[in-house]
Short mmCIF file of C-alpha atoms in Angstrom, two decimals:
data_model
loop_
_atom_site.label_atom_id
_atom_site.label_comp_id
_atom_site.label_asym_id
_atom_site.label_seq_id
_atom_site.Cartn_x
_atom_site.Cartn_y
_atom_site.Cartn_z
CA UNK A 1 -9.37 -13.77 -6.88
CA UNK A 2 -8.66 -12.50 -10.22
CA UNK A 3 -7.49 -9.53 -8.80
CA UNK A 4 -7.04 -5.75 -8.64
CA UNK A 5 -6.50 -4.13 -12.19
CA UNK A 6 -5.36 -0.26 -13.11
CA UNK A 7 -5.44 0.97 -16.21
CA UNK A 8 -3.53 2.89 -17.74
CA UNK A 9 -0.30 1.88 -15.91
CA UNK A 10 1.84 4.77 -17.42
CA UNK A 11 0.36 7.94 -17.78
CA UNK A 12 2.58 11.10 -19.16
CA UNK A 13 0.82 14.55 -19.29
CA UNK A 14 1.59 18.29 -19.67
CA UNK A 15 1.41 20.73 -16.44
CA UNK A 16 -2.45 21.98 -16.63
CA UNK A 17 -4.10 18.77 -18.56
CA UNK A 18 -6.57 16.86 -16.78
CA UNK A 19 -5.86 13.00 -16.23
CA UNK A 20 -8.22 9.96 -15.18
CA UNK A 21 -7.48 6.54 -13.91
CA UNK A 22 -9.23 3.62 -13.62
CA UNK A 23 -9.63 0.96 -11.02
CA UNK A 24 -11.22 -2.31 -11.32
CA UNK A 25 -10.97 -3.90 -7.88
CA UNK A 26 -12.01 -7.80 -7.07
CA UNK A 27 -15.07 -8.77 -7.74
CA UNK A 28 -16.99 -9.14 -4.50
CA UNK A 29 -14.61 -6.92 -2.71
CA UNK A 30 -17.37 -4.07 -1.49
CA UNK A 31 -14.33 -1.47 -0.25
CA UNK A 32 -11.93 0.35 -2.67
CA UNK A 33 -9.03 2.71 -1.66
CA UNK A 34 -7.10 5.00 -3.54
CA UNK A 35 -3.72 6.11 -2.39
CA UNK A 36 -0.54 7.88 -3.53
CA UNK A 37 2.88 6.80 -3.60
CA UNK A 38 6.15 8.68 -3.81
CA UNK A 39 9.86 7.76 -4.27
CA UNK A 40 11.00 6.41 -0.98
CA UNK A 41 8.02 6.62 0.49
CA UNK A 42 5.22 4.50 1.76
CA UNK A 43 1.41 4.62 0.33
CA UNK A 44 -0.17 7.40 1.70
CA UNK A 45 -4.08 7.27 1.98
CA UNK A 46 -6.00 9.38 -0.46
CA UNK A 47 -9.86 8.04 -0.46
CA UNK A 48 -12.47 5.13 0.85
CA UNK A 49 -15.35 3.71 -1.04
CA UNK A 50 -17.83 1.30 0.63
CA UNK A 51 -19.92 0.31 -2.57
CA UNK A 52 -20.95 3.26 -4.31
CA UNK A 53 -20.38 5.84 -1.29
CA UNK A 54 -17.48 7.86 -0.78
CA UNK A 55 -16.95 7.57 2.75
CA UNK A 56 -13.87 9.26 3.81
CA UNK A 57 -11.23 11.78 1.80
CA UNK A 58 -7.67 12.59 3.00
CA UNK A 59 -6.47 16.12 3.55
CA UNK A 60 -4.18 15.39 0.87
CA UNK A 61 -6.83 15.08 -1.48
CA UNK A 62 -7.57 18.73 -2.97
CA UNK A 63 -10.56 20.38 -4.85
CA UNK A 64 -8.41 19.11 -8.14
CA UNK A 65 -8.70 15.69 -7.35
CA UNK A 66 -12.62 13.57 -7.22
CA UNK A 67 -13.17 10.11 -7.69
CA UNK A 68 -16.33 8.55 -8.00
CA UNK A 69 -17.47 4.61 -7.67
CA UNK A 70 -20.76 4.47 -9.60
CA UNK A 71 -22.82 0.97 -8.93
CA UNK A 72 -20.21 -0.09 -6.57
CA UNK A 73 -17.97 -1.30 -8.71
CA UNK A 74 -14.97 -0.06 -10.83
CA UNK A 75 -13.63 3.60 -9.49
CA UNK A 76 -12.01 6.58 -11.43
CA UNK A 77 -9.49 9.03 -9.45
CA UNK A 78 -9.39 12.05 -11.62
CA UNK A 79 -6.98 15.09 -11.32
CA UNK A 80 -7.97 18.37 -12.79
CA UNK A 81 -5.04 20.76 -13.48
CA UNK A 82 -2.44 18.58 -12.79
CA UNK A 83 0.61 20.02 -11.52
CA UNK A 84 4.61 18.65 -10.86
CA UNK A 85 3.77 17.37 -7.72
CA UNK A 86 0.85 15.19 -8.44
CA UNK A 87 3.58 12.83 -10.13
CA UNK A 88 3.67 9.79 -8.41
CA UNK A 89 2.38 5.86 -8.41
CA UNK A 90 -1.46 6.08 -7.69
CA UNK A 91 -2.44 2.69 -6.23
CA UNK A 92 -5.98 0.51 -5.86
CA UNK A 93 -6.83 -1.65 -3.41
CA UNK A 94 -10.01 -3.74 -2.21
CA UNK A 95 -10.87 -5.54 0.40
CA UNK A 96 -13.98 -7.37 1.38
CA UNK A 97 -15.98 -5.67 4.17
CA UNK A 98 -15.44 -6.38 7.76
CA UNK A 99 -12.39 -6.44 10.16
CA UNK A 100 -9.83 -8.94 9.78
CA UNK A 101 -9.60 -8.37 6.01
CA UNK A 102 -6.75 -7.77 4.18
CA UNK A 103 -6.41 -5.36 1.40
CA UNK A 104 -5.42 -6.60 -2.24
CA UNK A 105 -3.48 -3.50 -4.39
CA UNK A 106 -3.28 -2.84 -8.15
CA UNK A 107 0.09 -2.56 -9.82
CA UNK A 108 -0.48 1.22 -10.05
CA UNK A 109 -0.77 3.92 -12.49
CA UNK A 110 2.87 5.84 -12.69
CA UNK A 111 1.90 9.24 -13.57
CA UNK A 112 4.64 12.00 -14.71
CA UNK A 113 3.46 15.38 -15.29
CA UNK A 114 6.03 17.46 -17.51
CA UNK B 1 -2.05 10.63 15.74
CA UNK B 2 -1.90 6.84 14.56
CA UNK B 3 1.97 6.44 13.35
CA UNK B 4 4.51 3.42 11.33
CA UNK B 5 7.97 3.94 11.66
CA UNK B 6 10.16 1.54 9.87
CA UNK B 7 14.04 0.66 9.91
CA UNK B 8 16.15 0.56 8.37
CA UNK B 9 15.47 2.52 5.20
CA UNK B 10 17.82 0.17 3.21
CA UNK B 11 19.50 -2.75 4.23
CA UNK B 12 22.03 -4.81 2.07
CA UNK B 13 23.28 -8.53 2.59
CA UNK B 14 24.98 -11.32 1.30
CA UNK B 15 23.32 -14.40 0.42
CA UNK B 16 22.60 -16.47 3.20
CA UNK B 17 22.94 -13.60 5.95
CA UNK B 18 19.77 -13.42 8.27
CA UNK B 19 18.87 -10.00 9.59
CA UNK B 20 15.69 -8.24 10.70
CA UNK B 21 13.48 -5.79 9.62
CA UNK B 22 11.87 -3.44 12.05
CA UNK B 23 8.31 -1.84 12.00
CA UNK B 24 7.46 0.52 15.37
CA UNK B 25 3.54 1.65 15.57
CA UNK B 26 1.38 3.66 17.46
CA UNK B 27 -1.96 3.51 16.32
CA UNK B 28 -4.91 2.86 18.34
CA UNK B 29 -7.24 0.17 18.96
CA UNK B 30 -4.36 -1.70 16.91
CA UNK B 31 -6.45 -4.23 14.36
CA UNK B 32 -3.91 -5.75 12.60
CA UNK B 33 -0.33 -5.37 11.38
CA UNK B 34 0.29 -6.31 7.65
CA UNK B 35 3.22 -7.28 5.83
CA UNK B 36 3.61 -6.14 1.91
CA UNK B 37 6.71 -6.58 -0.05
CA UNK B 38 6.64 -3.99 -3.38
CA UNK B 39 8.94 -4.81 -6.43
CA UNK B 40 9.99 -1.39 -8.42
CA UNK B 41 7.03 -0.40 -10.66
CA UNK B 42 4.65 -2.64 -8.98
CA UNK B 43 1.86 -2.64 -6.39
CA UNK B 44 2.36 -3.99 -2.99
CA UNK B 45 1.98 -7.79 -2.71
CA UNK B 46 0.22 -8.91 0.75
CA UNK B 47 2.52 -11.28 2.42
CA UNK B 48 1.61 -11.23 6.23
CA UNK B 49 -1.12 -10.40 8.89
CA UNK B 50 -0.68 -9.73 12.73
CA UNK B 51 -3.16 -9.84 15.14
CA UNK B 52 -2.12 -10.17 18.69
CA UNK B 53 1.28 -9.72 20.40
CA UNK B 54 3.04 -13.05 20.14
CA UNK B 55 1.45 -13.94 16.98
CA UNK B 56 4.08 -15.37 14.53
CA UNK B 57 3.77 -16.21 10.84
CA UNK B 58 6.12 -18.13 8.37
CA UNK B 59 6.53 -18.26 4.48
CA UNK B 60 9.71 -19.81 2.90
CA UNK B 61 12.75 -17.76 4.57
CA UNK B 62 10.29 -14.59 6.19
CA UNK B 63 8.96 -15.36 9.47
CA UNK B 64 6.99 -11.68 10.92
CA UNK B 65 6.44 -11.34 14.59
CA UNK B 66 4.52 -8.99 17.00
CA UNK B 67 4.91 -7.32 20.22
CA UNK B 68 2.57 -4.70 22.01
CA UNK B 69 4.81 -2.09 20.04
CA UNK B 70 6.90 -3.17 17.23
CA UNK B 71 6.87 -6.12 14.92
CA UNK B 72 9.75 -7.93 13.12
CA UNK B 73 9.96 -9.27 9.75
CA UNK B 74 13.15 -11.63 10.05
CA UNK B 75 14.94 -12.91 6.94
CA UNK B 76 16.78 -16.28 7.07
CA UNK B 77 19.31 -16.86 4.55
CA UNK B 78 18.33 -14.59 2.05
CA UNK B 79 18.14 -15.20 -1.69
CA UNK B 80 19.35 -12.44 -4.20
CA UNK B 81 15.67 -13.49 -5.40
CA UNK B 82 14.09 -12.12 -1.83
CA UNK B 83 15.77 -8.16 -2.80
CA UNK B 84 12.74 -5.86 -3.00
CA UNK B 85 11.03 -3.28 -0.49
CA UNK B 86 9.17 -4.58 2.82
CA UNK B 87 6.19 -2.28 3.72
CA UNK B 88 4.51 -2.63 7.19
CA UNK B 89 1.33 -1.01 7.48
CA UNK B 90 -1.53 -0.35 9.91
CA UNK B 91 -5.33 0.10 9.74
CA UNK B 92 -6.13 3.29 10.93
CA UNK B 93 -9.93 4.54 12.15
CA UNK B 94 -13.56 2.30 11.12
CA UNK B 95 -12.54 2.28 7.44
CA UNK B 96 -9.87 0.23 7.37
CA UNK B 97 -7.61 2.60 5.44
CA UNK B 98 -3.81 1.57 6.22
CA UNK B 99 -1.33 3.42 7.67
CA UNK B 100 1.87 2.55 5.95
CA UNK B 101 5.52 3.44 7.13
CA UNK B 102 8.30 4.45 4.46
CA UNK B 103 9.39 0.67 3.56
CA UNK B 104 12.98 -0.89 3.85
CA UNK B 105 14.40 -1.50 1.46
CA UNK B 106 16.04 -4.95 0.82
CA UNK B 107 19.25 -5.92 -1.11
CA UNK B 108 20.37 -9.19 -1.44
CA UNK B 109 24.06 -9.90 -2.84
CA UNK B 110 24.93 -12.80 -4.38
#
């Protein structure tokens, strides 16, 4: 496993700009996740991907926020509008399909909205 | 609603002073407990998986256990090396999104 890379890893950005990460997860993993992580706090879900389709979206993910998968293989999380709260880590994972499989995470994008 | 509850929120030792980490659930149709441990600024790194209650698993000084409600990550003799935050996490629904709790985090003193 080469493993699960995020680009950019820093990302600083003005109240109102739109942002856009990038997730390249493991190869032949066929499931990507995004989820958001704040000081103190554990990962909390944000979206599922099984190949190219978006299969489930957390409450905490508003109209300002899409990603997309296209082919089934890297993922982009974009935030429209950012805002003060939307600074946080965003992390990838992927995982092959199946139960019993454990999920492989990104270092993370760190994004700080000023 | 599927729940992780972790404690302590921070724990900090000497060198060499074994303790435990604690990681409550409720989440049903349990299919798995994982381990991660997160260094500042990084993702989380997978360390262990849980399956039944009973199950135990071992790497260098971390040994993680599993009962029908909780599971333990125990630390023996701890290196300054091992200091870093210990999430325990949950799959949650078909999708196997994970349902973390809010970490402990671990300092170890030299």
């Amino acid at each position: 496993d080469t493993g699960v890379s995020q680009n950019p890893r820093h990302k600083i950005t003005k109240r109102g700009q739109n942002v856009t990460f990038r997730c390249d997860p493991i190869s032949e993993h066929n499931r990507l996740y995004w989820y958001r992580q704040t000081l103190g706090q554990g990962p909390e879900f944000l979206t599922y991907f099984q190949n190219e389709a978006q299969l489930e979206k957390s409450r905490l993910l508003s109209d300002r926020f899409s990603a997309e998968r296209p082919k089934g293989s890297f993922s982009t999380l974009e935030i429209q509008r950012t805002e003060q709260g939307d600074s946080a880590m965003y992390l990838c994972a992927s995982s092959r399909g199946g139960d019993r499989q454990k999920a492989f995470f990104g270092q993370g994008t760190r994004l700080t909205v000023v | 609603e599927d729940q992780v509850t972790q404690s302590p929120e921070a724990l900090r030792l000497q060198e060499g002073e074994s303790s435990s980490l604690n990681c409550s659930y409720t989440v049903s149709g349990l299919r798995g407990l994982f381990w991660y441990r997160q260094d500042p600024g990084k993702g989380p790194e997978f360390l262990f998986t849980l399956y039944s209650a009973g199950e135990e698993k071992e790497k260098e000084r971390l040994k993680a256990t599993l009962t029908k409600k909780e599971s333990f990550l125990h630390i023996t003799a701890p290196k300054p090396e091992d200091s870093a935050t210990y999430l325990c996490a949950a799959p949650s629904g078909n999708t196997g999104k994970l349902i973390f709790g809010q970490g402990t985090t671990l300092q170890v003193k030299p």
